[in-house]
mmCIF file of C-alpha atoms in Angstrom:
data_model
loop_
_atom_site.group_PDB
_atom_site.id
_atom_site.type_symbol
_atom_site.label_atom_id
_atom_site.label_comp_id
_atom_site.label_asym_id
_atom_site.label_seq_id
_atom_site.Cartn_x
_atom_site.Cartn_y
_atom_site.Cartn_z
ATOM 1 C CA UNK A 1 -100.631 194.518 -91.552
ATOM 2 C CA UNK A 2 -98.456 193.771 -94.660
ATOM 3 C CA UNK A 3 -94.870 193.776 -94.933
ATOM 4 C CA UNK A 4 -93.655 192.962 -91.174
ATOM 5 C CA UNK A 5 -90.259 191.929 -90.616
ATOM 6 C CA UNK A 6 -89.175 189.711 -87.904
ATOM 7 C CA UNK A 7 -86.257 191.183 -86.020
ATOM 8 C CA UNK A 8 -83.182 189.602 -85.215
ATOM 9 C CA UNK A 9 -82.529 187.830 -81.998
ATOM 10 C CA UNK A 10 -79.875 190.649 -80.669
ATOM 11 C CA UNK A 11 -82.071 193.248 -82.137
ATOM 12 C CA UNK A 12 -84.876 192.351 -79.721
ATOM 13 C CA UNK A 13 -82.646 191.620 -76.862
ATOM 14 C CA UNK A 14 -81.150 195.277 -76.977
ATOM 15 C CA UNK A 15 -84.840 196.354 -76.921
ATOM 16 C CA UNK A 16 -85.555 194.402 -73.755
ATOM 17 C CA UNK A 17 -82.473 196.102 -72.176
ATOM 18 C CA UNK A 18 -83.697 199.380 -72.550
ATOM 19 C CA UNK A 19 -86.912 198.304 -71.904
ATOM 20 C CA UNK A 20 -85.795 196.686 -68.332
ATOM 21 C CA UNK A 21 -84.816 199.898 -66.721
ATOM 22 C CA UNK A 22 -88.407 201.253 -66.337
ATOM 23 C CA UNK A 23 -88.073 198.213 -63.204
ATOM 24 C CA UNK A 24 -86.675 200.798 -61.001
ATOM 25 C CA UNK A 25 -89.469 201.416 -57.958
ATOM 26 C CA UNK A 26 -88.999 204.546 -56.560
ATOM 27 C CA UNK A 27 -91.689 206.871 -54.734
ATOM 28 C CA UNK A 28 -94.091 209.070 -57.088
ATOM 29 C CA UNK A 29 -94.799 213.013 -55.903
ATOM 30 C CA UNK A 30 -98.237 214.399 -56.398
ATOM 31 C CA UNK A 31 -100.030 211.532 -56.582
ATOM 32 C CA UNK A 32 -103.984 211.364 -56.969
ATOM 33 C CA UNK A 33 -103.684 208.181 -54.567
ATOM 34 C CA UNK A 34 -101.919 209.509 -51.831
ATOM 35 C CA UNK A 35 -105.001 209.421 -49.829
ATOM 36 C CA UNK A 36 -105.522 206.034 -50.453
ATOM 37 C CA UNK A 37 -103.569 205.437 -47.278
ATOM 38 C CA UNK A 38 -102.432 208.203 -45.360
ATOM 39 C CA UNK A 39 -99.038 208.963 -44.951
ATOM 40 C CA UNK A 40 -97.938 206.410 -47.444
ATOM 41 C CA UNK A 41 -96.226 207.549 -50.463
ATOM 42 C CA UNK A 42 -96.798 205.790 -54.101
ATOM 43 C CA UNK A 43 -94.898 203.579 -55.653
ATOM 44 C CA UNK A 44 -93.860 203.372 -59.209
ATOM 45 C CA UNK A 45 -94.365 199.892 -60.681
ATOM 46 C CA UNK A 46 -91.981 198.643 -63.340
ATOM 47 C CA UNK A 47 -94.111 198.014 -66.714
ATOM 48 C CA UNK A 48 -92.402 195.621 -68.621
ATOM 49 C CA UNK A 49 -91.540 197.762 -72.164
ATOM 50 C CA UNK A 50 -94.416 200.116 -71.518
ATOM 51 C CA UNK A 51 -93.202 202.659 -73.538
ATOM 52 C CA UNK A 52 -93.070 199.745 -76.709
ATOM 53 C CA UNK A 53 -89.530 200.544 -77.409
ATOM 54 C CA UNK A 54 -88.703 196.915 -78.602
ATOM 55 C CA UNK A 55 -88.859 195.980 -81.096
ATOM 56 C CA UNK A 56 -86.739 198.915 -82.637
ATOM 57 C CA UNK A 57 -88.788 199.364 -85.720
ATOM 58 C CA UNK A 58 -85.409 200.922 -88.151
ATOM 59 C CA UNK A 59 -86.923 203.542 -89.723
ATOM 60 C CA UNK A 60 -83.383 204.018 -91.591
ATOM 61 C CA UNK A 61 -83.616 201.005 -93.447
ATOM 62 C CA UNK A 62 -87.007 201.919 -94.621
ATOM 63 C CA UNK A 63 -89.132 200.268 -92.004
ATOM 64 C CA UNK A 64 -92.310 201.935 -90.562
ATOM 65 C CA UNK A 65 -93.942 199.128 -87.925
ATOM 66 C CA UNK A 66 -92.232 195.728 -86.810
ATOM 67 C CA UNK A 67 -94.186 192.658 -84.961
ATOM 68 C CA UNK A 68 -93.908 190.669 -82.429
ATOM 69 C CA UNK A 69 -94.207 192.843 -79.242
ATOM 70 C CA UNK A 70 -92.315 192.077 -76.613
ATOM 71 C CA UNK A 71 -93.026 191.886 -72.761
ATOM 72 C CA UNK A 72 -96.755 191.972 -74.196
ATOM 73 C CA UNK A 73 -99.123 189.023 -74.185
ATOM 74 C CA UNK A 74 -101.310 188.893 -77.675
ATOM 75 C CA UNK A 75 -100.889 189.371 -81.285
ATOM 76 C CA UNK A 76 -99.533 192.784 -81.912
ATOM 77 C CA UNK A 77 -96.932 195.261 -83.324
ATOM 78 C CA UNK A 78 -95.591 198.879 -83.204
ATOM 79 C CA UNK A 79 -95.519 201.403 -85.049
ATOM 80 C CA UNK A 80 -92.011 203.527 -85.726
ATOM 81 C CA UNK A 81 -91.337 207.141 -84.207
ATOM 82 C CA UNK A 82 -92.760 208.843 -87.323
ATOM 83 C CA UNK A 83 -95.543 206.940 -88.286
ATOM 84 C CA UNK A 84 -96.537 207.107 -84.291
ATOM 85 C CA UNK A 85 -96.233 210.639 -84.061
ATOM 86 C CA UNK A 86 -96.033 210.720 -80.084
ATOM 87 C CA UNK A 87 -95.213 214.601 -78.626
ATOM 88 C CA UNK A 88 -92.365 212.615 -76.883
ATOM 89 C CA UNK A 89 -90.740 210.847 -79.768
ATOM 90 C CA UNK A 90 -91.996 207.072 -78.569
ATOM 91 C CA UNK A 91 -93.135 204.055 -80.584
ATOM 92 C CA UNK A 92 -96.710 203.224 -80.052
ATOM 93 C CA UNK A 93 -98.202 199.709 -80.214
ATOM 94 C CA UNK A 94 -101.467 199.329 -82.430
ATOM 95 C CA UNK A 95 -104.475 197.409 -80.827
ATOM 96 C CA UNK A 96 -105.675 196.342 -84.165
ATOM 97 C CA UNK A 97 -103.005 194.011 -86.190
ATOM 98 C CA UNK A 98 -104.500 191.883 -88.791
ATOM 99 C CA UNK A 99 -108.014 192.787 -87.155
ATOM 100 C CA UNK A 100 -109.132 194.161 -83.923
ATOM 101 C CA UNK A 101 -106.934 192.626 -81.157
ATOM 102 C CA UNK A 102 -105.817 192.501 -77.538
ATOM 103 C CA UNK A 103 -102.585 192.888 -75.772
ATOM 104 C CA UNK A 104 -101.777 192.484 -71.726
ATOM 105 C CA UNK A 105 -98.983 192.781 -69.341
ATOM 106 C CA UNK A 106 -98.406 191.572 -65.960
ATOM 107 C CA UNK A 107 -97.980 194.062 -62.952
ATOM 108 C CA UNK A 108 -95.827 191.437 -61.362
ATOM 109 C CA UNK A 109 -94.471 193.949 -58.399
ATOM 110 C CA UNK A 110 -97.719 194.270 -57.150
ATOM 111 C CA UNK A 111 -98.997 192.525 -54.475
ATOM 112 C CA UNK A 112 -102.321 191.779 -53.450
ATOM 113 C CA UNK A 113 -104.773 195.007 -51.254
ATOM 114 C CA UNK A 114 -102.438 197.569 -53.076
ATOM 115 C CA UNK A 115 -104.649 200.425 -55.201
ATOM 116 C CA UNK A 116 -102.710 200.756 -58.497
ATOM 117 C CA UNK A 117 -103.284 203.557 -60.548
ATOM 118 C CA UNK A 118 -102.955 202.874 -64.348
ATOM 119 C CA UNK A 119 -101.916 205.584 -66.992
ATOM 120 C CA UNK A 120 -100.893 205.590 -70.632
ATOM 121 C CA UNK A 121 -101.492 207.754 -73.751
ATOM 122 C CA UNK A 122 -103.601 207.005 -76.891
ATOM 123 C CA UNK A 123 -104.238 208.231 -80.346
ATOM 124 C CA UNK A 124 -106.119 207.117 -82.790
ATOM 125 C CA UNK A 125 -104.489 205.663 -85.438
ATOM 126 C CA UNK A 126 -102.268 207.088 -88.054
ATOM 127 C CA UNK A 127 -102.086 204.361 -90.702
ATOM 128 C CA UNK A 128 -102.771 205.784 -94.286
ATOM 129 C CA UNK A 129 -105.411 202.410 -95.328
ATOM 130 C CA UNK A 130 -107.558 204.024 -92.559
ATOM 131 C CA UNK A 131 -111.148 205.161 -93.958
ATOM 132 C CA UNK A 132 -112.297 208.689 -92.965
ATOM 133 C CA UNK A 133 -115.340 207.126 -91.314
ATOM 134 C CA UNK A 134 -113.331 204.871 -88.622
ATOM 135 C CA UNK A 135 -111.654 208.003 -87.908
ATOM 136 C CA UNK A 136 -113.935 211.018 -87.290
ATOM 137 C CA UNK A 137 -115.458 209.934 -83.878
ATOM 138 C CA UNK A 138 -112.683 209.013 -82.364
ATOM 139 C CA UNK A 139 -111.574 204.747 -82.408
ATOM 140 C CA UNK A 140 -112.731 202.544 -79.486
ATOM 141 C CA UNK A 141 -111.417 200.083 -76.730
ATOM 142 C CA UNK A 142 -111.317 199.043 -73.285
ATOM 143 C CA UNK A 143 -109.079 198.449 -70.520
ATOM 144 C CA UNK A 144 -109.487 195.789 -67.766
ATOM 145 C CA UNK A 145 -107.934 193.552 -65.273
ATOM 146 C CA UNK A 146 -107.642 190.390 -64.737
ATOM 147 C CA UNK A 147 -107.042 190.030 -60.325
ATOM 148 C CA UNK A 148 -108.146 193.889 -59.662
ATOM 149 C CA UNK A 149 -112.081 194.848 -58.453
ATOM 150 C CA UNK A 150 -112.772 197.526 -60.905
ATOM 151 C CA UNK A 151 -115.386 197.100 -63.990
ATOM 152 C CA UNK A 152 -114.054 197.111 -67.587
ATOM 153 C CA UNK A 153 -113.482 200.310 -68.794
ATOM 154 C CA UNK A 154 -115.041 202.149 -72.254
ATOM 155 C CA UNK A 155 -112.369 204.447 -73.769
ATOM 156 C CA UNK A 156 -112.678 206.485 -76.897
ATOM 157 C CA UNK A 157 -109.627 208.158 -78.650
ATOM 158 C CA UNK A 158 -110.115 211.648 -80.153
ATOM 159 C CA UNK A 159 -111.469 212.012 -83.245
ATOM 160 C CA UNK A 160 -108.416 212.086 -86.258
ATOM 161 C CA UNK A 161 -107.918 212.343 -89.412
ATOM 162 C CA UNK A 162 -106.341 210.144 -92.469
ATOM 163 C CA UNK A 163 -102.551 209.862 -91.983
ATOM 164 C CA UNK A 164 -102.938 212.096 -88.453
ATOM 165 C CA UNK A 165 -101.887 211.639 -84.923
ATOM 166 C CA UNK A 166 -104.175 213.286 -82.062
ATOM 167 C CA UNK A 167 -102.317 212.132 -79.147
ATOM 168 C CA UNK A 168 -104.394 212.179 -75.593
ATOM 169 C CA UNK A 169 -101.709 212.445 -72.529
ATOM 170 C CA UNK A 170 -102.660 210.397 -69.164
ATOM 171 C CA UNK A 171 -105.646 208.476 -69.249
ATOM 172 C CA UNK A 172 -105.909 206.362 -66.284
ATOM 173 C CA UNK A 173 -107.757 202.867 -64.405
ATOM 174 C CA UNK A 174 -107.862 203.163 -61.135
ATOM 175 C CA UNK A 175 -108.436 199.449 -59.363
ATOM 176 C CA UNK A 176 -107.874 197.610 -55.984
ATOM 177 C CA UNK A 177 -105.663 194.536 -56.696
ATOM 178 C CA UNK A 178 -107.417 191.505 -55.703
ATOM 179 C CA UNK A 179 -103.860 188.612 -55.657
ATOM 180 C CA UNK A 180 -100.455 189.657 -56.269
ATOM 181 C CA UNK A 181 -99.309 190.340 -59.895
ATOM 182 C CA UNK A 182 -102.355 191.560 -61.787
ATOM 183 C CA UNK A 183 -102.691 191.536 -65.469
ATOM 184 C CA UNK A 184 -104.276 194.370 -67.447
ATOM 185 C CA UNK A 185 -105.481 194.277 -70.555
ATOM 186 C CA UNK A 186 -106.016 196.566 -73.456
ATOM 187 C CA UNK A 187 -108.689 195.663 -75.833
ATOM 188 C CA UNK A 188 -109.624 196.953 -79.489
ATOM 189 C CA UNK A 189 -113.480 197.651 -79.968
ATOM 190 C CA UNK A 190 -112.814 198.414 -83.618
ATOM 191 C CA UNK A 191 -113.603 196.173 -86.342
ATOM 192 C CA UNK A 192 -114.076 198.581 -89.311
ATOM 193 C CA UNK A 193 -113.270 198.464 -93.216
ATOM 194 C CA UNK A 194 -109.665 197.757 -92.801
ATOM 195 C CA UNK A 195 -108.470 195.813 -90.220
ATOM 196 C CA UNK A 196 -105.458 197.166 -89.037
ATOM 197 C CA UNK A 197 -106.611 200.448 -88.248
ATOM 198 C CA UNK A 198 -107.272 200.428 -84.273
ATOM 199 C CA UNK A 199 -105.858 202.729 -81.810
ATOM 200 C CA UNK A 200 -102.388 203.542 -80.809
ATOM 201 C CA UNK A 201 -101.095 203.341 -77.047
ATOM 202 C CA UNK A 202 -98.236 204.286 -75.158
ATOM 203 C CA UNK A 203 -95.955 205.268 -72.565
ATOM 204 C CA UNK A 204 -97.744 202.847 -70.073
ATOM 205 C CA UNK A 205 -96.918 203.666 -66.587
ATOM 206 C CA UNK A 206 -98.584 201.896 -63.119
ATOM 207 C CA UNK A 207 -97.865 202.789 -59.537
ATOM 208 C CA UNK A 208 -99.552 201.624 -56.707
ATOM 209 C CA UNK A 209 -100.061 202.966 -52.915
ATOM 210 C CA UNK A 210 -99.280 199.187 -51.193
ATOM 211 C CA UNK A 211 -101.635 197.860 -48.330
ATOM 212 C CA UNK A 212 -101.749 199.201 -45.084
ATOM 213 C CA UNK A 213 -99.143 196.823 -42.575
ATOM 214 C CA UNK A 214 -100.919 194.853 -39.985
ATOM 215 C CA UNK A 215 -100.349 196.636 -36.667
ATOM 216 C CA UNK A 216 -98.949 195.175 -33.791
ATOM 217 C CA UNK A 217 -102.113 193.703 -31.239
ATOM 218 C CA UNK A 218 -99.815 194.044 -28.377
ATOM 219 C CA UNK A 219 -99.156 197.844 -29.044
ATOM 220 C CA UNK A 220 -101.536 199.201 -26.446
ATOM 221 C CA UNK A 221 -101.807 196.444 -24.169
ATOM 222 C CA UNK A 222 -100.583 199.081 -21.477
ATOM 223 C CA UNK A 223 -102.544 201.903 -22.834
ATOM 224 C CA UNK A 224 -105.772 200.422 -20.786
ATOM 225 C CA UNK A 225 -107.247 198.432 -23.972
ATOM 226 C CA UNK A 226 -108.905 195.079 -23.218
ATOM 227 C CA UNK A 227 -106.678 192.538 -22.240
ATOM 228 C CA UNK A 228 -105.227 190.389 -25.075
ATOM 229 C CA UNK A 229 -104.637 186.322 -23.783
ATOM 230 C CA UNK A 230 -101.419 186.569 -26.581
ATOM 231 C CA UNK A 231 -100.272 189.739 -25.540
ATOM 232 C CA UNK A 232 -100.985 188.363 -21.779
ATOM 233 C CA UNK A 233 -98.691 185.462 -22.923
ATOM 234 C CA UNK A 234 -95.944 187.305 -24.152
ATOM 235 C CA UNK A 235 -95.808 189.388 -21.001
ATOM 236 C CA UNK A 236 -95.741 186.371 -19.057
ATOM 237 C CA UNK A 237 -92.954 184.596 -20.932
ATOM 238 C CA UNK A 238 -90.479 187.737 -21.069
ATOM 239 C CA UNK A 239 -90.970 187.516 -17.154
ATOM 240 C CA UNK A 240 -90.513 183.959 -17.185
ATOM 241 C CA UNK A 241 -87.395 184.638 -19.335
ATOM 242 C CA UNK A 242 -86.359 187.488 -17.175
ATOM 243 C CA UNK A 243 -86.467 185.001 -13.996
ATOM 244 C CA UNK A 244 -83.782 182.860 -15.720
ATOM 245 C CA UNK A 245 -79.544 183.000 -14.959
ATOM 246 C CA UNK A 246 -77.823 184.103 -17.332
ATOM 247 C CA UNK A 247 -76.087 181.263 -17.646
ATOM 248 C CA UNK A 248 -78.834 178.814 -17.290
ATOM 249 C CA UNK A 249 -79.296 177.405 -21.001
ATOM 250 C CA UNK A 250 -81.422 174.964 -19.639
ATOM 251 C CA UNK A 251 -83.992 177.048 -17.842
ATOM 252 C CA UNK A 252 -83.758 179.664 -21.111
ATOM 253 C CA UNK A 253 -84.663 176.812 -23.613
ATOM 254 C CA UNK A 254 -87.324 176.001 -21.528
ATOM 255 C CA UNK A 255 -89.004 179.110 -21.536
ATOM 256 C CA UNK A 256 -88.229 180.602 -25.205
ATOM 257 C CA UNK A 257 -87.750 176.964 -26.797
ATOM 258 C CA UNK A 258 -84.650 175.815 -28.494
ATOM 259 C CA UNK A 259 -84.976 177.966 -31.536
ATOM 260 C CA UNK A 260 -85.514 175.573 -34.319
ATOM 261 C CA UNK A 261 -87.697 177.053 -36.562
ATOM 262 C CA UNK A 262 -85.173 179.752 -36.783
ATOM 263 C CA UNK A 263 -82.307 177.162 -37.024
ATOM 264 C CA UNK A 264 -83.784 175.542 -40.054
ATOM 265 C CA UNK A 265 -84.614 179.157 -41.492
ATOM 266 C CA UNK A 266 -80.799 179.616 -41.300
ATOM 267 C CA UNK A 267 -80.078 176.362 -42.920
ATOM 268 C CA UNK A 268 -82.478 176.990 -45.578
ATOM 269 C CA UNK A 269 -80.812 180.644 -46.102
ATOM 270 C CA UNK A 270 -77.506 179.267 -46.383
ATOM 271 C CA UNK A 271 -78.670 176.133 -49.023
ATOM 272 C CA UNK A 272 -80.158 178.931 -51.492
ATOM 273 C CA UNK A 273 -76.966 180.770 -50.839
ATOM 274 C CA UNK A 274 -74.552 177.849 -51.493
ATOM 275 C CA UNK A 275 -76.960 177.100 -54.806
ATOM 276 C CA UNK A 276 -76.672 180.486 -56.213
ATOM 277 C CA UNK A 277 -73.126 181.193 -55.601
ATOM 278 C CA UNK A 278 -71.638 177.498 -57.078
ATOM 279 C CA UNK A 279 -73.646 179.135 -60.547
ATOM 280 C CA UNK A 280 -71.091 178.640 -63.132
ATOM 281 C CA UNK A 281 -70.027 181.393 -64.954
ATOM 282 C CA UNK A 282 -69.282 180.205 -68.047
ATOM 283 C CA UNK A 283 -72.688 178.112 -67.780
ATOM 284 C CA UNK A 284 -74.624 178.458 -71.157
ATOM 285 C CA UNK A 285 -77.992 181.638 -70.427
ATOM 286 C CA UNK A 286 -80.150 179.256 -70.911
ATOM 287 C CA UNK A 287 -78.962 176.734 -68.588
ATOM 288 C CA UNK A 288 -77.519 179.385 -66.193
ATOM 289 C CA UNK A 289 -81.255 181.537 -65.810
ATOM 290 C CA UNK A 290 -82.335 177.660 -65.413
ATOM 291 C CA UNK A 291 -80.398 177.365 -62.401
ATOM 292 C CA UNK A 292 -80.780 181.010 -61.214
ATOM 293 C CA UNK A 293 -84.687 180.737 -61.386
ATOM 294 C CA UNK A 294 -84.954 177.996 -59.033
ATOM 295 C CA UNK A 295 -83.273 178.732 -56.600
ATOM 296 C CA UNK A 296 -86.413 179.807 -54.494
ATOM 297 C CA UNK A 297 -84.938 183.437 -53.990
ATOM 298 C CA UNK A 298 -88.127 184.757 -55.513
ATOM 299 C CA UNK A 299 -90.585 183.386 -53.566
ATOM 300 C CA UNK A 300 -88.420 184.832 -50.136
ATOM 301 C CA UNK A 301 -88.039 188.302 -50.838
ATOM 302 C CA UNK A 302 -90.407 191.104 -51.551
ATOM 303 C CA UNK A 303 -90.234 194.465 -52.971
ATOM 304 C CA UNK A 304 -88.843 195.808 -49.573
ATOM 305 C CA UNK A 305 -85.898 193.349 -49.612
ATOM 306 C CA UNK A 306 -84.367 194.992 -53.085
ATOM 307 C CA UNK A 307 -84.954 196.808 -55.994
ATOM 308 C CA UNK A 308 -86.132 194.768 -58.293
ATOM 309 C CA UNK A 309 -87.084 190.928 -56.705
ATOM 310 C CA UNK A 310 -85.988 188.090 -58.340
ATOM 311 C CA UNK A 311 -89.613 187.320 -58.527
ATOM 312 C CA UNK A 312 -90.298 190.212 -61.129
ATOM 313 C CA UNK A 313 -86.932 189.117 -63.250
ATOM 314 C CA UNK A 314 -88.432 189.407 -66.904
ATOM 315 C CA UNK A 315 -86.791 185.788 -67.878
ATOM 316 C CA UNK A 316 -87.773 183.816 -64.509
#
């Protein structure tokens, strides 16, 4: 691909911003994997710039693609508005720059036993140095993932024409995520006359229907199941506990213990605490996300704690 420009550093960090906000996990209606688990409802998974809106290719200074991609692992660019020709106005990332290429991204919300549901939309690709011939039976790649159980997946685009866009709404890869934060990756099969004509993708979406919470063993221990020796245990020490004074510490701390591994849970709680709140504000980013990233609040909370985890924060 000829003539790329390397956008600025503020450029690239406005397209991040509006990138970031597709991080908001909220519950998806009319799922196909609602019966995945019954009764639990989808979530949406933040795709780091999934719909390739940075970088901002400025079609108003004359630009039609720009390079690198961002929040994408693997040589690649995207194309502008126009030259995309999306139904929905979006920039679309070509899987063949400077020959036939790949490009990933890390579902880092998910965690591991979740079924995630892929989707995205492809075209094949609208660059004018295409030949007729790598065109008219549609362009070819596959999708796979890296930490998921499902087999590689063949895609062809519709067929197109020199200069065209035929846009195909929704595919979707459908796998069972096999650790926490799998990577999926988009790969062109296309290796014809000129190398930088290779399909278009994008609005890239994920959500993922999590895995099923352990149930408690004690649940029907009076419901005339087996007997359980831990639920047996537990009944045993809340009578033991029951049997104490109230004002007895000693004979409580005998029964329950004395509470330490919840004491040092505390003082680990209010270490990270002291940590992030003694950040300076006028710290330099660099040094500042330094300080922010180890803190160890990502490895303590998960997606049900807040929003967006520290763990998924794009810079961490």
């Amino acid at each position: 691909m000829k003539n790329r420009e390397i956008r600025s550093p503020l450029a690239v960090l406005t397209g991040i911003a509006l990138a970031f906000s597709a991080f908001v996990a909220q519950p998806v209606s009319g799922s196909a994997n609602a019966n995945a688990n019954a009764g639990v409802e989808p979530l949406r998974v933040g795709v780091l710039n999934g719909d390739f809106a940075a970088p901002l290719v400025e079609e108003d200074k004359g630009q039609k693609w720009q390079s690198p991609l961002v929040g994408w692992t693997g040589e690649g660019g995207v194309y502008g508005r126009t030259l995309a020709a999306h139904p929905s106005g979006l920039q679309a990332a070509s899987l063949n720059w400077s020959g036939a290429g790949a490009i990933g991204t890390t579902l880092k919300a998910v965690r591991e036993g979740a079924k995630v549901t892929v989707r995205w939309d492809d075209s094949p690709s609208t660059y004018a140095s295409c030949t007729a011939a790598q065109l008219a039976g549609g362009q070819r790649y596959t999708v796979s993932v890296e930490g998921g159980d499902a087999a590689e997946k063949p895609v062809t685009t519709k067929p197109g024409q020199v200069g065209g866009a035929a846009w195909t709404r929704d595919r979707t890869f459908t796998f069972l995520a096999t650790r926490d934060a799998p990577r999926v990756v988009f790969t062109s099969q296309e290796k014809g006359a000129h190398v930088s004509c290779g399909p278009l993708m994008t609005d890239v979406r994920a959500e993922q229907v999590p895995k099923a919470a352990a149930t408690d063993p004690c649940a029907k221990q009076d419901e005339g199941a087996p007997p359980n020796p831990a639920c047996t245990d537990q009944a045993a020490n809340k009578d033991a506990i029951n049997q104490c004074p109230a004002s007895s510490r000693d004979c409580l701390q005998s029964v329950a213990g004395d509470g330490a591994e919840e004491k040092q849970g505390i003082s680990d709680q209010k270490t990270t605490q002291d940590k992030f709140s003694k950040t300076e504000r006028e710290t330099k980013p660099d040094a500042a996300r330094q300080e922010l990233c180890g803190t160890g609040i990502s490895g303590r909370l998960t997606p049900d704690d807040v929003v967006v985890p520290p763990g998924d924060w794009w810079f961490c």
